[in-house]
């Protein structure tokens, strides 16, 4: 994750760290005690996201959201086993990175490079109850720039998720998250002429009910996400208010599945989201809108060479102001994992979402070339009321040795803006190496190249990031 923490790019969150239940675990926990512990979390649902995503909310429920699952056994002798704390396993981790970024301000010409030191402490507290679940997660990302200390950032999140097993095949689940993040330079929502990155608070709460264990199963989810943005200091003095980006997204979805043959489930999912901006831009109106999507797909359970799910359907956006015009487009997405061999795995991920934007005027100015952050880029007063994001990612992992892991990855993304004539594209390729010294210590490195193009003048850029890391886990 640290490799992406310094890139204005899209990356999808990873799986939980594995846990090995202790055979001495006490399994006779009274149901009443479990209900008391879990009742406070019955309206929570996990929403782990990269700390440095593109920093705009797209809805609390992803199209392929699944309820939290129990921790699994370690895959190798180098996986962490965790620290036993009663009915929980605690997995603390810490990582220290040193990175070279060739274009910290994501400018098209005269790029500025810097060395960045990043520290990421992380933990997972996972329950090992015989039934039900209660988990807590947290992470912090501290980035320190050698030559540009004004760009230092402090991001972090804490989240909790739980599950109450109603019957053998049905459960209530949910989770919540609070996060403090920043908008990277080069992101569609990063304004021009700012002296420091824009920061914001993100709040997520989701809940769901799943009925499974039969050939026919269904799942109902509801969720809400809210983001509150802080003002950003400007180059030369003053501040740029960002409260016009504050928004809430309310989401609901229903999914019905049918097991066609063992381990192969066809499904239909219907969902809707309401995007509500909190404030009216001076001289304008709120750019509220709603989205609707209907998809059909196929889910392949693990135990097969190819597992995961893929779906296709239709996505519609209807703005509250008819003058903006509605948008409809084919929908697609999913996550597929192909176990090519016992040592090589290929993962494919696709996702299409509508993202909140920066409502307001669409006029802009071209500032003079002074070599300061944001001074060589076109400064639109708005990135558009929202934009349609299409992202496709491929990730290949190979176990060169039992303790030497190699990774290759590539991501393509497209942003189509609403209300203005603007289309952005980005392409990222990367490679990484991790050497597991033992179960508790690892070394590694990675390289990422980003090419970002935009129809907005002087908003395209290239970026190279080389990272060395050392980490510990328990």
mmCIF file of N, CA and C in Angstrom, residues 269-334:
data_model
loop_
_atom_site.group_PDB
_atom_site.id
_atom_site.type_symbol
_atom_site.label_atom_id
_atom_site.label_comp_id
_atom_site.label_asym_id
_atom_site.label_seq_id
_atom_site.Cartn_x
_atom_site.Cartn_y
_atom_site.Cartn_z
ATOM 1 N N UNK A 269 -28.192 -7.611 -9.501
ATOM 2 C CA UNK A 269 -28.036 -6.576 -8.479
ATOM 3 C C UNK A 269 -28.622 -5.267 -8.986
ATOM 4 N N UNK A 270 -29.459 -4.648 -8.154
ATOM 5 C CA UNK A 270 -30.081 -3.366 -8.465
ATOM 6 C C UNK A 270 -29.750 -2.405 -7.328
ATOM 7 N N UNK A 271 -29.256 -1.219 -7.672
ATOM 8 C CA UNK A 271 -28.876 -0.260 -6.645
ATOM 9 C C UNK A 271 -29.140 1.167 -7.064
ATOM 10 N N UNK A 272 -29.174 2.047 -6.065
ATOM 11 C CA UNK A 272 -29.406 3.466 -6.315
ATOM 12 C C UNK A 272 -28.628 4.286 -5.301
ATOM 13 N N UNK A 273 -28.146 5.465 -5.727
ATOM 14 C CA UNK A 273 -27.404 6.366 -4.840
ATOM 15 C C UNK A 273 -27.889 7.791 -5.034
ATOM 16 N N UNK A 274 -27.957 8.539 -3.953
ATOM 17 C CA UNK A 274 -28.358 9.952 -3.969
ATOM 18 C C UNK A 274 -27.183 10.790 -3.492
ATOM 19 N N UNK A 275 -26.687 11.683 -4.352
ATOM 20 C CA UNK A 275 -25.558 12.562 -4.048
ATOM 21 C C UNK A 275 -26.105 13.939 -3.677
ATOM 22 N N UNK A 276 -25.789 14.383 -2.463
ATOM 23 C CA UNK A 276 -26.349 15.624 -1.949
ATOM 24 C C UNK A 276 -25.226 16.537 -1.462
ATOM 25 N N UNK A 277 -25.051 17.702 -2.150
ATOM 26 C CA UNK A 277 -24.072 18.689 -1.705
ATOM 27 C C UNK A 277 -24.671 19.513 -0.576
ATOM 28 N N UNK A 278 -23.837 19.836 0.419
ATOM 29 C CA UNK A 278 -24.340 20.515 1.604
ATOM 30 C C UNK A 278 -24.567 21.999 1.391
ATOM 31 N N UNK A 279 -23.777 22.621 0.519
ATOM 32 C CA UNK A 279 -23.803 24.073 0.405
ATOM 33 C C UNK A 279 -24.122 24.495 -1.032
ATOM 34 N N UNK A 280 -24.667 25.680 -1.147
ATOM 35 C CA UNK A 280 -24.923 26.276 -2.452
ATOM 36 C C UNK A 280 -23.763 27.184 -2.816
ATOM 37 N N UNK A 281 -23.173 26.943 -3.976
ATOM 38 C CA UNK A 281 -22.065 27.768 -4.429
ATOM 39 C C UNK A 281 -22.565 29.184 -4.690
ATOM 40 N N UNK A 282 -21.833 30.226 -4.225
ATOM 41 C CA UNK A 282 -22.284 31.603 -4.490
ATOM 42 C C UNK A 282 -22.536 31.835 -5.966
ATOM 43 N N UNK A 283 -23.732 32.348 -6.276
ATOM 44 C CA UNK A 283 -24.090 32.606 -7.667
ATOM 45 C C UNK A 283 -24.537 31.378 -8.415
ATOM 46 N N UNK A 284 -24.680 30.242 -7.720
ATOM 47 C CA UNK A 284 -25.069 29.001 -8.394
ATOM 48 C C UNK A 284 -26.069 28.214 -7.576
ATOM 49 N N UNK A 285 -26.179 26.961 -7.855
ATOM 50 C CA UNK A 285 -27.090 26.067 -7.150
ATOM 51 C C UNK A 285 -26.348 24.788 -6.795
ATOM 52 N N UNK A 286 -26.972 23.963 -5.996
ATOM 53 C CA UNK A 286 -26.364 22.688 -5.623
ATOM 54 C C UNK A 286 -26.450 21.711 -6.797
ATOM 55 N N UNK A 287 -25.328 21.067 -7.079
ATOM 56 C CA UNK A 287 -25.269 20.143 -8.218
ATOM 57 C C UNK A 287 -25.609 18.721 -7.777
ATOM 58 N N UNK A 288 -26.731 18.549 -7.080
ATOM 59 C CA UNK A 288 -27.132 17.230 -6.607
ATOM 60 C C UNK A 288 -27.519 16.336 -7.781
ATOM 61 N N UNK A 289 -27.342 15.036 -7.597
ATOM 62 C CA UNK A 289 -27.757 14.094 -8.630
ATOM 63 C C UNK A 289 -27.976 12.723 -8.009
ATOM 64 N N UNK A 290 -28.569 11.828 -8.765
ATOM 65 C CA UNK A 290 -28.807 10.459 -8.324
ATOM 66 C C UNK A 290 -28.342 9.507 -9.413
ATOM 67 N N UNK A 291 -27.962 8.306 -9.010
ATOM 68 C CA UNK A 291 -27.544 7.281 -9.965
ATOM 69 C C UNK A 291 -28.344 6.009 -9.729
ATOM 70 N N UNK A 292 -28.541 5.257 -10.800
ATOM 71 C CA UNK A 292 -29.248 3.988 -10.754
ATOM 72 C C UNK A 292 -28.472 2.988 -11.601
ATOM 73 N N UNK A 293 -28.340 1.761 -11.094
ATOM 74 C CA UNK A 293 -27.623 0.755 -11.862
ATOM 75 C C UNK A 293 -28.305 -0.598 -11.667
ATOM 76 N N UNK A 294 -28.293 -1.377 -12.746
ATOM 77 C CA UNK A 294 -28.824 -2.735 -12.733
ATOM 78 C C UNK A 294 -27.820 -3.619 -13.460
ATOM 79 N N UNK A 295 -27.409 -4.706 -12.811
ATOM 80 C CA UNK A 295 -26.374 -5.570 -13.364
ATOM 81 C C UNK A 295 -26.762 -7.031 -13.224
ATOM 82 N N UNK A 296 -26.268 -7.840 -14.155
ATOM 83 C CA UNK A 296 -26.333 -9.297 -14.046
ATOM 84 C C UNK A 296 -24.898 -9.797 -14.077
ATOM 85 N N UNK A 297 -24.627 -10.868 -13.337
ATOM 86 C CA UNK A 297 -23.250 -11.328 -13.271
ATOM 87 C C UNK A 297 -23.144 -12.777 -12.869
ATOM 88 N N UNK A 298 -21.899 -13.220 -12.783
ATOM 89 C CA UNK A 298 -21.572 -14.592 -12.405
ATOM 90 C C UNK A 298 -20.518 -14.566 -11.317
ATOM 91 N N UNK A 299 -20.793 -15.294 -10.234
ATOM 92 C CA UNK A 299 -19.842 -15.420 -9.142
ATOM 93 C C UNK A 299 -19.324 -16.854 -9.102
ATOM 94 N N UNK A 300 -17.988 -16.985 -9.031
ATOM 95 C CA UNK A 300 -17.342 -18.297 -8.931
ATOM 96 C C UNK A 300 -16.662 -18.364 -7.577
ATOM 97 N N UNK A 301 -17.080 -19.286 -6.762
ATOM 98 C CA UNK A 301 -16.509 -19.389 -5.433
ATOM 99 C C UNK A 301 -15.082 -19.939 -5.493
ATOM 100 N N UNK A 302 -14.305 -19.696 -4.427
ATOM 101 C CA UNK A 302 -12.946 -20.268 -4.391
ATOM 102 C C UNK A 302 -12.990 -21.791 -4.503
ATOM 103 N N UNK A 303 -11.829 -22.397 -4.608
ATOM 104 C CA UNK A 303 -11.642 -23.827 -4.866
ATOM 105 C C UNK A 303 -11.499 -24.102 -6.349
ATOM 106 N N UNK A 304 -11.498 -23.063 -7.188
ATOM 107 C CA UNK A 304 -11.336 -23.235 -8.627
ATOM 108 C C UNK A 304 -10.133 -22.417 -9.104
ATOM 109 N N UNK A 305 -9.612 -22.762 -10.274
ATOM 110 C CA UNK A 305 -8.482 -22.032 -10.821
ATOM 111 C C UNK A 305 -8.812 -20.567 -11.016
ATOM 112 N N UNK A 306 -10.051 -20.276 -11.434
ATOM 113 C CA UNK A 306 -10.528 -18.900 -11.576
ATOM 114 C C UNK A 306 -11.683 -18.707 -10.607
ATOM 115 N N UNK A 307 -11.593 -17.689 -9.784
ATOM 116 C CA UNK A 307 -12.655 -17.400 -8.815
ATOM 117 C C UNK A 307 -12.905 -15.901 -8.783
ATOM 118 N N UNK A 308 -13.998 -15.510 -8.146
ATOM 119 C CA UNK A 308 -14.373 -14.098 -8.085
ATOM 120 C C UNK A 308 -15.708 -13.874 -8.741
ATOM 121 N N UNK A 309 -15.921 -12.693 -9.271
ATOM 122 C CA UNK A 309 -17.177 -12.386 -9.928
ATOM 123 C C UNK A 309 -16.980 -11.317 -10.991
ATOM 124 N N UNK A 310 -17.856 -11.346 -11.980
ATOM 125 C CA UNK A 310 -17.869 -10.351 -13.051
ATOM 126 C C UNK A 310 -19.323 -10.015 -13.356
ATOM 127 N N UNK A 311 -19.586 -8.760 -13.705
ATOM 128 C CA UNK A 311 -20.960 -8.346 -13.968
ATOM 129 C C UNK A 311 -20.991 -7.312 -15.083
ATOM 130 N N UNK A 312 -22.157 -7.147 -15.661
ATOM 131 C CA UNK A 312 -22.387 -6.134 -16.700
ATOM 132 C C UNK A 312 -23.839 -5.687 -16.602
ATOM 133 N N UNK A 313 -24.090 -4.464 -17.014
ATOM 134 C CA UNK A 313 -25.453 -3.948 -16.938
ATOM 135 C C UNK A 313 -25.531 -2.538 -17.469
ATOM 136 N N UNK A 314 -26.308 -1.699 -16.766
ATOM 137 C CA UNK A 314 -26.526 -0.334 -17.231
ATOM 138 C C UNK A 314 -26.505 0.615 -16.042
ATOM 139 N N UNK A 315 -25.943 1.810 -16.282
ATOM 140 C CA UNK A 315 -25.786 2.819 -15.246
ATOM 141 C C UNK A 315 -26.366 4.133 -15.749
ATOM 142 N N UNK A 316 -27.178 4.793 -14.912
ATOM 143 C CA UNK A 316 -27.850 6.036 -15.290
ATOM 144 C C UNK A 316 -27.594 7.079 -14.210
ATOM 145 N N UNK A 317 -27.285 8.302 -14.634
ATOM 146 C CA UNK A 317 -27.158 9.429 -13.729
ATOM 147 C C UNK A 317 -28.186 10.485 -14.095
ATOM 148 N N UNK A 318 -28.954 10.944 -13.102
ATOM 149 C CA UNK A 318 -29.955 11.988 -13.302
ATOM 150 C C UNK A 318 -29.636 13.170 -12.391
ATOM 151 N N UNK A 319 -29.198 14.314 -12.936
ATOM 152 C CA UNK A 319 -28.928 15.486 -12.101
ATOM 153 C C UNK A 319 -30.221 16.136 -11.634
ATOM 154 N N UNK A 320 -30.155 16.788 -10.483
ATOM 155 C CA UNK A 320 -31.329 17.493 -9.976
ATOM 156 C C UNK A 320 -31.684 18.672 -10.865
ATOM 157 N N UNK A 321 -30.683 19.254 -11.520
ATOM 158 C CA UNK A 321 -30.929 20.350 -12.449
ATOM 159 C C UNK A 321 -30.984 19.788 -13.868
ATOM 160 N N UNK A 322 -32.125 19.919 -14.491
ATOM 161 C CA UNK A 322 -32.303 19.341 -15.823
ATOM 162 C C UNK A 322 -31.382 19.965 -16.862
ATOM 163 N N UNK A 323 -30.853 21.160 -16.579
ATOM 164 C CA UNK A 323 -29.991 21.820 -17.551
ATOM 165 C C UNK A 323 -28.679 21.065 -17.766
ATOM 166 N N UNK A 324 -28.269 20.243 -16.785
ATOM 167 C CA UNK A 324 -27.022 19.495 -16.936
ATOM 168 C C UNK A 324 -27.198 18.286 -17.849
ATOM 169 N N UNK A 325 -28.410 17.770 -17.954
ATOM 170 C CA UNK A 325 -28.652 16.606 -18.799
ATOM 171 C C UNK A 325 -28.273 15.306 -18.115
ATOM 172 N N UNK A 326 -29.047 14.271 -18.353
ATOM 173 C CA UNK A 326 -28.780 12.974 -17.742
ATOM 174 C C UNK A 326 -27.747 12.204 -18.564
ATOM 175 N N UNK A 327 -27.157 11.190 -17.943
ATOM 176 C CA UNK A 327 -26.150 10.354 -18.583
ATOM 177 C C UNK A 327 -26.518 8.893 -18.387
ATOM 178 N N UNK A 328 -26.416 8.108 -19.420
ATOM 179 C CA UNK A 328 -26.640 6.665 -19.321
ATOM 180 C C UNK A 328 -25.531 5.960 -20.090
ATOM 181 N N UNK A 329 -25.044 4.854 -19.530
ATOM 182 C CA UNK A 329 -23.910 4.166 -20.131
ATOM 183 C C UNK A 329 -23.913 2.711 -19.709
ATOM 184 N N UNK A 330 -23.363 1.826 -20.531
ATOM 185 C CA UNK A 330 -23.211 0.433 -20.094
ATOM 186 C C UNK A 330 -22.338 0.347 -18.850
ATOM 187 N N UNK A 331 -22.672 -0.560 -17.962
ATOM 188 C CA UNK A 331 -21.960 -0.751 -16.715
ATOM 189 C C UNK A 331 -21.167 -2.055 -16.779
ATOM 190 N N UNK A 332 -20.069 -2.131 -16.051
ATOM 191 C CA UNK A 332 -19.277 -3.358 -16.004
ATOM 192 C C UNK A 332 -18.445 -3.331 -14.735
ATOM 193 N N UNK A 333 -17.886 -4.479 -14.391
ATOM 194 C CA UNK A 333 -16.983 -4.525 -13.255
ATOM 195 C C UNK A 333 -16.820 -5.935 -12.733
ATOM 196 N N UNK A 334 -16.093 -6.040 -11.643
ATOM 197 C CA UNK A 334 -15.883 -7.326 -11.005
ATOM 198 C C UNK A 334 -14.456 -7.512 -10.550
#
